[in-house]
Amino acid sequence: MEDYDYSYQKAKALAEEITRLMCERDPDADIGRFPEIIDLLKRDPQADVFLYNMSDSDYLTKNLSDYRLADPAEGYAELESRIRRRKKRRTGRRLSILATAAACIIAVLFLLFPTGPDSGTSPQALPGAPRLILESGETILLDSENLSNLFLPGVASASRTEIVLHENPDELIPPCIHTLIVPEQQHYRVTLPDGTRVELNADSELRFPSRFTQEERLISFRGEGYFTVEPSEVPFMVSTEEMQVRVYGTQFQVQTGKSGFSRTLLIEGKVGVTPEGGDEILLDRNQMLTLDAGTAKVTVVDPENYLGWRTGLFSYELASLEHIFEDISAWYGIDFMFENRSLASVKVSISLSRSMDLDRVIETLEEVTRVQIRKERSHVYVISNR
Amino acid sequence: MIHPLQSGNDAGVLLRGFNERQESALHGVYEIFYSELVFFAGKMCRGSEIPSKDLVHDAFISVWEKKNLYFTSLDKIKGYLYVAIRNRFRDHYSHRRHVLEHKNRVEAEGDLITRIAEPEVYSILAHALDILPEECAKVFRMHLEGWNIKEIAEKLGKSESTVYKQRQQAVETLRKKLPPSSFKLLMIFFGV
């Protein structure tokens, strides 16, 4: 972000000066209200329009009354509920381990659109392109065009779907920290300076240096990501709010929610997870560590149920409805609730394309599960017995 | 409700609360800046289909969630929000360039300072109208509407000297609220 304070101070000084002149000048004088300032600023066409408007009584009166009509009481409730919703959504990604006996429904469905995951939905429908925030605070929108013209420290290439860091970045340029933000309904790939590849699911954030040090390869992360780590003597570590994952050359997936919940799934190799204030827990293949409010639990899972997003799918083999809804919620940016807790553990097998719109996904889930899914408010869905 | 022109203890409490991200402070900051920000966003979005209130809320949410962003004055929060709204507008714009005219973009880019200055003027004037005694506020409003003393006196059925006095009172009140003339500052800013 540019120097917002400087801009604001400048604007405020201008506003105060205008107001002062507005008060002090006699409106009976007919040659415009502020000839001094107009003289002073006449070389700036923008300021000129502004001053002209301010000296026009009709314009001023109309806009001042519009200004006074704005009622903060109206908007605040909306802002508050948006903030609440976001909090809830972050906690919404938890994996429930409820042992309720529930109906087991199996249905396999292939509703794939001809488009692959990369061509995805049409650009108009997307809520936002991935963004790269530089250390200076400047935000670069990664929306396909013109990215090669930009100078991004340490970046070899960048596009709407992928960013590749230089393997041998210029030593003369000091390393800087980049923050990559992947919004809803997006999927993004990063190749770090050491060749490590990270695939990020929607609603994720990755902070990484343009150059790793000799001592460690440390990155920090929130959301859902699949890491393929390049083997090296230099330890690779992923830090999240509540744990550190140390990697011993491997493929694994990390998923975090901000309320002290995360899961780490190991596909290949070896990783150790150190929860905040705890001891390191080593994981084997297909083992998943779930951390929930400080409690750790290791289970053996079918990795395919957790990796569908990488191929542009919601793809599950006897996964719980709650698990499926966590993924849907993260992808489309919605919230959900179960009217009846036992519905959360209904088992479903399904395979859907992520490029489908939400309504179709909901419809399909209703068809194969005999639950009813209704929209309660915008962005909130309730799942109940039919 | 406190107003930024009424600096003092309340403002300090609010600032501290905001830095600690307490929801009551968010509410307070939202209330005192709402009118300016909504006006600013509304004007920028005019002619586009971008919902201006959403831009304001997006900006608030982004500041709110950057927990390590620490402000040293309420003004700095406001300045940040203005620029954040403008940047959000640009973000939206780049996604919707197929619906917006090129012209709008140029307008939105060039004149951040005067765009911010406009609601700031209204903020000062509205605050004055709120705190002035009723009769005095009426005269001042008509003064802003462009009526001269004689016309105001006729319309309100008052003597010209009463109207003159009331207008002076309004001007004095406002002058006390404003810092000493920053005309020199202005000259430096605009590089004249």
PDB file of C-alpha atoms in Angstrom, chain A residues 115-127 160 185-186 331-332 354-357:
ATOM      1  CA  THR A 115     -13.622 -28.579 -18.859  1.00  0.00           C
ATOM      2  CA  GLY A 116     -10.593 -29.591 -16.815  1.00  0.00           C
ATOM      3  CA  PRO A 117      -9.769 -28.077 -13.467  1.00  0.00           C
ATOM      4  CA  ASP A 118      -7.485 -25.463 -14.972  1.00  0.00           C
ATOM      5  CA  SER A 119      -9.907 -24.016 -17.447  1.00  0.00           C
ATOM      6  CA  GLY A 120     -12.358 -24.016 -14.575  1.00  0.00           C
ATOM      7  CA  THR A 121     -15.271 -21.641 -14.351  1.00  0.00           C
ATOM      8  CA  SER A 122     -15.549 -18.594 -16.532  1.00  0.00           C
ATOM      9  CA  PRO A 123     -13.609 -15.584 -15.261  1.00  0.00           C
ATOM     10  CA  GLN A 124     -16.715 -13.495 -14.562  1.00  0.00           C
ATOM     11  CA  ALA A 125     -17.921 -16.011 -12.016  1.00  0.00           C
ATOM     12  CA  LEU A 126     -14.712 -15.953 -10.011  1.00  0.00           C
ATOM     13  CA  PRO A 127     -14.745 -14.039  -6.761  1.00  0.00           C
ATOM     14  CA  ARG A 160      -3.139 -16.958 -12.873  1.00  0.00           C
ATOM     15  CA  GLN A 185     -12.841 -21.217  -5.909  1.00  0.00           C
ATOM     16  CA  GLN A 186      -9.196 -21.017  -6.889  1.00  0.00           C
ATOM     17  CA  TRP A 331     -14.339 -23.891  -1.868  1.00  0.00           C
ATOM     18  CA  TYR A 332     -17.515 -21.874  -2.310  1.00  0.00           C
ATOM     19  CA  ARG A 354     -15.387 -28.343  -8.733  1.00  0.00           C
ATOM     20  CA  SER A 355     -16.238 -26.203 -11.707  1.00  0.00           C
ATOM     21  CA  MET A 356     -19.938 -26.921 -11.203  1.00  0.00           C
ATOM     22  CA  ASP A 357     -21.907 -24.176  -9.596  1.00  0.00           C
TER      23      ASP A 357
END
